Coordinates of C-alpha atoms in Angstrom, one line a residue:
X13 CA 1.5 17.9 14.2
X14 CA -1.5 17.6 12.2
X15 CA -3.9 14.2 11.3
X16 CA -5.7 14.9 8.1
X17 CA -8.1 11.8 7.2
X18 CA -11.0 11.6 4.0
X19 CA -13.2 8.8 3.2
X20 CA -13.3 6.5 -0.5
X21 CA -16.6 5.1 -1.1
X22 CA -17.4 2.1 -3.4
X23 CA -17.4 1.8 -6.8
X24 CA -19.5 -0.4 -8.6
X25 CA -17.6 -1.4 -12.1
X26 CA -20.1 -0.7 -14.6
X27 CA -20.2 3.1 -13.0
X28 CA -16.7 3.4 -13.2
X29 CA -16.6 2.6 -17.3
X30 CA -18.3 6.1 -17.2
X31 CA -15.8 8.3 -15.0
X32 CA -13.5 11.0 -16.7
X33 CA -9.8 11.2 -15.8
X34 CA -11.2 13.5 -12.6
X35 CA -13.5 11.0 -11.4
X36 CA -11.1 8.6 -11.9
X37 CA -7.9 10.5 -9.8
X38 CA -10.6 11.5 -7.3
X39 CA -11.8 7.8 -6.5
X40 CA -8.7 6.0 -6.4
X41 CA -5.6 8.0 -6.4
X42 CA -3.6 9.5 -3.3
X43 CA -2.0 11.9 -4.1
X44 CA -0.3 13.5 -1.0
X45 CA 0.8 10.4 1.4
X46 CA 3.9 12.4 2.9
X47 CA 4.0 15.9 4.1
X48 CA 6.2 17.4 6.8
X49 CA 5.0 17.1 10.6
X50 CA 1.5 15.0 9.3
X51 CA -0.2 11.8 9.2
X52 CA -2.3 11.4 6.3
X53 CA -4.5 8.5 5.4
X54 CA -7.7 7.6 3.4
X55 CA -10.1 5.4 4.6
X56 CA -11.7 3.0 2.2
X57 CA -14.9 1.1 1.9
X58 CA -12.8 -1.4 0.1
X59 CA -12.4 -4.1 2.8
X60 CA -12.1 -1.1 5.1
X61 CA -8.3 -0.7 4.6
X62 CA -6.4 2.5 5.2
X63 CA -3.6 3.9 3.7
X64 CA -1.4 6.3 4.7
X65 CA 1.9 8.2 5.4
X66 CA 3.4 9.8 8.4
X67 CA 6.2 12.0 7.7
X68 CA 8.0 13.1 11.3
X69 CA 10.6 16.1 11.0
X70 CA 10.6 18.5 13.8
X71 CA 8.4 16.3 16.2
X72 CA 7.4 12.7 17.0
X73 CA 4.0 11.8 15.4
X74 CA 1.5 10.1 17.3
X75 CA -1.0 7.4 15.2
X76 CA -4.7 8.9 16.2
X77 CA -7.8 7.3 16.1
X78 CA -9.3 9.3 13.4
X79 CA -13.5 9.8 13.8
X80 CA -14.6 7.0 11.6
X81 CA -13.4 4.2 13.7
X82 CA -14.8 4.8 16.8
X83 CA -12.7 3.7 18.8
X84 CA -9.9 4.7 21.7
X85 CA -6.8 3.3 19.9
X86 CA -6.2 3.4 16.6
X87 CA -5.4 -0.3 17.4
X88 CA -8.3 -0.6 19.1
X89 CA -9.6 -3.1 16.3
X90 CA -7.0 -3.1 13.7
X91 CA -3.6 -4.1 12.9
X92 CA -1.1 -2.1 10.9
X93 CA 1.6 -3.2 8.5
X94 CA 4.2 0.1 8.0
X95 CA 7.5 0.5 5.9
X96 CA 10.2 3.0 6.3
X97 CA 10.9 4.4 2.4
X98 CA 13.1 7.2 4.0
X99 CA 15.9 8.1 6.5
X100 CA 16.0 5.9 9.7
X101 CA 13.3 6.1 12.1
X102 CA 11.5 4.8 14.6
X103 CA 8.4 3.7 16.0
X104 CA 7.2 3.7 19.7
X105 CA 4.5 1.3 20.5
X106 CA 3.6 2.4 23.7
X107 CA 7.4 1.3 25.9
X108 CA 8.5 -1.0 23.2
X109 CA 10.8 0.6 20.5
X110 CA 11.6 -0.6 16.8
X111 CA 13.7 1.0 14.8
X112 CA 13.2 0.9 11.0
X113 CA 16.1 1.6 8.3
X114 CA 15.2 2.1 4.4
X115 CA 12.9 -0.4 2.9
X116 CA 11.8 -2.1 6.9
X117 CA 8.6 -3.3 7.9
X118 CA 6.6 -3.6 10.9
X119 CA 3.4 -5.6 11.8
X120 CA 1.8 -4.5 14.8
X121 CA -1.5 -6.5 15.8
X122 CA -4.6 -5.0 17.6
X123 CA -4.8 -4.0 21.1
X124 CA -5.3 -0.6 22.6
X125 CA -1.9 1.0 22.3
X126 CA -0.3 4.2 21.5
X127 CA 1.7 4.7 18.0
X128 CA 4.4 6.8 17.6
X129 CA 6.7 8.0 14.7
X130 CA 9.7 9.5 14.9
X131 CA 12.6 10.3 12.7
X132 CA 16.4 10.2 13.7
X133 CA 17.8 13.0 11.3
X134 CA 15.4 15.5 10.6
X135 CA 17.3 16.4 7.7
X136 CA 16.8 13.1 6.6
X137 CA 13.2 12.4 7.6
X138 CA 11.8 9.1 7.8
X139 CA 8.8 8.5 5.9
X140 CA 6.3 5.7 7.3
X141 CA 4.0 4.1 4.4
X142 CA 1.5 2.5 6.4
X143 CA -1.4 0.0 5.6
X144 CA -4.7 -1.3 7.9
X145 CA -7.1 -3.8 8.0
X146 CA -9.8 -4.6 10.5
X147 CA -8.7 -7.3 12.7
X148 CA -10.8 -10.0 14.6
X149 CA -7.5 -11.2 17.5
X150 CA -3.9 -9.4 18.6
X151 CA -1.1 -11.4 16.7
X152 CA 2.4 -10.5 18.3
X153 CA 4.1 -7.5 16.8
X154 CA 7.2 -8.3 14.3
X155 CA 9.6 -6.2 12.7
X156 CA 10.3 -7.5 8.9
X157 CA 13.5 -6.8 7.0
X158 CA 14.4 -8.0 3.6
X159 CA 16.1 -11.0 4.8
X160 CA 13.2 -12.3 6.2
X161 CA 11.0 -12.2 3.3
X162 CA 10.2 -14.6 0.7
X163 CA 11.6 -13.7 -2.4
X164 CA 9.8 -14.6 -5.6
X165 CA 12.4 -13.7 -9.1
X166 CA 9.9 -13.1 -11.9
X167 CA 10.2 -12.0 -15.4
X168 CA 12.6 -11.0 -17.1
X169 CA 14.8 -8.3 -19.0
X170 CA 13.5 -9.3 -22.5
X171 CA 10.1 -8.4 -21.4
X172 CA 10.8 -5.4 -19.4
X173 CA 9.8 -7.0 -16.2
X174 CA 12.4 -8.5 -14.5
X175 CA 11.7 -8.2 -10.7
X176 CA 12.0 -9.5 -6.8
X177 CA 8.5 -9.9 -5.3
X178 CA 9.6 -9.5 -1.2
X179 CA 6.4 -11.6 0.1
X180 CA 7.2 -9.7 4.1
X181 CA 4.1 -9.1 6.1
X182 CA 2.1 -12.3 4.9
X183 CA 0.9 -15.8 6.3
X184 CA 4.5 -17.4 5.4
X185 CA 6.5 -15.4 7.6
X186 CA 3.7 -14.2 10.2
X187 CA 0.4 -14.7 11.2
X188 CA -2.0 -12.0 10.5
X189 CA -5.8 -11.6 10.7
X190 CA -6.3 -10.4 6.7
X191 CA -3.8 -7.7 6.2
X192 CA -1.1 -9.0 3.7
X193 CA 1.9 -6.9 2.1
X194 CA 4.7 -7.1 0.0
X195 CA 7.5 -5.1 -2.1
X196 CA 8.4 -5.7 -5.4
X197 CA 11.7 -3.5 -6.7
X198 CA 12.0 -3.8 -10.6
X199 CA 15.7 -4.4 -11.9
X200 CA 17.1 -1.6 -13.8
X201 CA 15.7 -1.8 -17.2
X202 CA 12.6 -2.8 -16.2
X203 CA 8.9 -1.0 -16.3
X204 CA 6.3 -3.1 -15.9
X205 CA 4.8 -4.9 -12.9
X206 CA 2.2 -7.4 -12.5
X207 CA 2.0 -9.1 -16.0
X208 CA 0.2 -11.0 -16.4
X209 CA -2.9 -8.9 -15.4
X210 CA -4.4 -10.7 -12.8
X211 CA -7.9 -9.8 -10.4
X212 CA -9.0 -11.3 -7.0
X213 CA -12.3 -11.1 -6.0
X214 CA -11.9 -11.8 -2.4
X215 CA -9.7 -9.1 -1.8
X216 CA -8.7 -5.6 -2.3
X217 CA -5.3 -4.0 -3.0
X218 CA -3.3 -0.9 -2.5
X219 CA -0.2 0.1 -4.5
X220 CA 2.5 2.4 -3.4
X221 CA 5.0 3.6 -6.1
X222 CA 8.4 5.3 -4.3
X223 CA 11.9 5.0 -5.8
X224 CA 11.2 7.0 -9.0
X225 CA 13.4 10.0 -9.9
X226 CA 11.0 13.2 -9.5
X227 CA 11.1 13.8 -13.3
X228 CA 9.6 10.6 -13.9
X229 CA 6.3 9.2 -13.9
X230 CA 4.0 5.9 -14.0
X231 CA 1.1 4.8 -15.6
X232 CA -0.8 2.7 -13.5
X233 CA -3.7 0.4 -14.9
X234 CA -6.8 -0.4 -13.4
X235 CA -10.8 -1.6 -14.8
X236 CA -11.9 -4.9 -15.9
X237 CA -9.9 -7.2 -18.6
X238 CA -12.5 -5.5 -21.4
X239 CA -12.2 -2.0 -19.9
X240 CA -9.3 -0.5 -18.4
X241 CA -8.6 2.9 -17.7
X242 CA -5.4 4.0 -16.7
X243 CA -4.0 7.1 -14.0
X244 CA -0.7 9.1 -14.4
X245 CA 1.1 9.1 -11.0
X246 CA 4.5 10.3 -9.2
X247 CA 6.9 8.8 -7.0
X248 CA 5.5 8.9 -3.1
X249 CA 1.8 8.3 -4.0
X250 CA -0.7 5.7 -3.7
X251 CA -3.7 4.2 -5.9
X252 CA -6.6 2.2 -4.4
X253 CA -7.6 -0.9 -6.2
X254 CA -11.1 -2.7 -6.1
X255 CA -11.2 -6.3 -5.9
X256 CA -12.5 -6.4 -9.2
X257 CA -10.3 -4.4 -11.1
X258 CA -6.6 -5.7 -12.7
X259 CA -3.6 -3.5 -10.9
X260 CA -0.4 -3.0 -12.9
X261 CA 1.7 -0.6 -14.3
X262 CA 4.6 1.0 -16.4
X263 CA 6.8 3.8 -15.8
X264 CA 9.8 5.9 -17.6
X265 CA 12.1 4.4 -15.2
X266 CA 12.3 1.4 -13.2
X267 CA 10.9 1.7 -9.6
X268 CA 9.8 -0.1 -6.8
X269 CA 6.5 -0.1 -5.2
X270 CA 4.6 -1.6 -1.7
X271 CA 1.5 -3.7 -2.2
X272 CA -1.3 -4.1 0.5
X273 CA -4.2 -6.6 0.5
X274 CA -7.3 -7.1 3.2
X275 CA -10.1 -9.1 2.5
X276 CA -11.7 -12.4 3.1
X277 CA -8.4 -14.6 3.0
X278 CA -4.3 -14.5 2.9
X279 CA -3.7 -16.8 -0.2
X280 CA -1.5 -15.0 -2.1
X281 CA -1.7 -17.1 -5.0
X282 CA -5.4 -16.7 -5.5
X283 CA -5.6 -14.9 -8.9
X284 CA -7.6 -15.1 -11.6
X285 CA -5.4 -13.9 -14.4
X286 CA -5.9 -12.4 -17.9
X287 CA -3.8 -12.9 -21.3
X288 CA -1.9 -10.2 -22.3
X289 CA -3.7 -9.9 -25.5
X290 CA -6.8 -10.6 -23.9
X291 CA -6.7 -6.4 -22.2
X292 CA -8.6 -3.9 -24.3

């Protein structure tokens, strides 16, 4: 197995207005979350969060503590939010065992333990989307299927954005230190998410975009209200987004994608949103 790990330094905004599409893809895009028999993950200066993938085939993958935390655990001072998006698998926390089917989630809550992940089928490989946030006291673990979430309807097929927000590792259904996370699937028909445009400075957010034919793509928007910029992204890969920047999207095909916040608190409904006619 192989842990490959790089670091994502601040932005500040008015530097940003200046990047080329490079810059750009290089600052906030991730571009390889899954790859056989690895654990990737980027570390961010944005609340500190990581993002990442594991992607077990031939052997069970163990969750290091990468360099820049310091630490003996990976857990050590964090807590982790995952979701299966492939074939079933399973994760080992030291003797406890959860297994995750398509579309699952798991909290796990600080403490120094070992993380494993495993796949049942290695010709149908589970593939662990993972998100952490430094954490301040152990919460107990929980395993978070669809049916425990709460499920926000929003939009419409008239406007392209008829979705289910799954609100499934936040305050409502368990406690967490900051780490909140979600997964909204957009009905058939529908492209866009996250209209209207919305910021919040007190937190950060990650997007994950899976569910998307391979001959399709997405065209995620980020910047402020008055100066957006936009990325070009596939299925399986993940964009970093600074707490002052809007985070939304449209794609060629509808999609569904995993949302991740850290930051100073867990109200989800702390927004500060734009018009639609309002973006330039």
């Amino acid at each position: 197995m192989k842990t490959n790990y790089e670091l994502r330094y601040a932005s500040n905004p008015q530097d940003a207005k200046s990047y080329d599409t490079t810059r750009l893809r290089k600052d906030f895009l991730i571009e390889k979350v899954f790859a056989a028999d690895e654990v990737n993950m980027v570390y961010s200066m944005y609340d500190r969060m990581i993002v990442g993938g594991a992607m077990p085939v031939k052997e069970a993958l163990p969750l290091e503590a990468i360099d820049p935390l310091k630490a003996p655990f990976f857990l050590t001072r964090r807590e982790l939010g995952i979701f299966n998006v492939g074939g079933a698998g399973i994760v080992r926390v030291d003797d406890q065992v959860y297994e995750l089917d398509f579309k699952e989630a798991l909290y796990l809550g600080k403490g120094d333990r070992q993380v494993v992940f495993e796949s049942k089928d290695a010709a149908h490989p589970a593939l662990f989307y993972f998100n952490s946030a430094t954490a301040h006291t152990a919460y107990p673990d929980k395993k978070i299927t669809k049916a425990d979430a709460v499920v926000a309807h929003m939009g419409s097929l008239e406007m392209s954005n008829e979705r289910n927000i799954n609100k499934m590792v936040v305050n409502q259904v368990l406690p967490t230190c900051q780490l909140q996370m979600g997964m909204t699937e957009l009905a058939p028909g529908s492209v866009w998410n996250t209209m209207p445009a919305h910021v919040h400075s007190r937190r950060m957010e990650a997007y994950f975009y899976f569910d998307l034919p391979e001959d399709q793509a997405i065209c995620h928007f980020m910047g402020e209200v008055d100066e957006t910029r936009h990325i070009w992204m596939k299925g399986n890969q993940a964009v970093l987004s600074p707490e002052w920047s809007i985070h939304s999207a449209a794609a060629t095909h509808n999609y569904t994608f995993i949302w991740g916040m850290a930051g100073e608190n867990l109200d989800y409904g702390d927004q500060d949103f734009s018009l639609i006619t309002d973006l330039k």
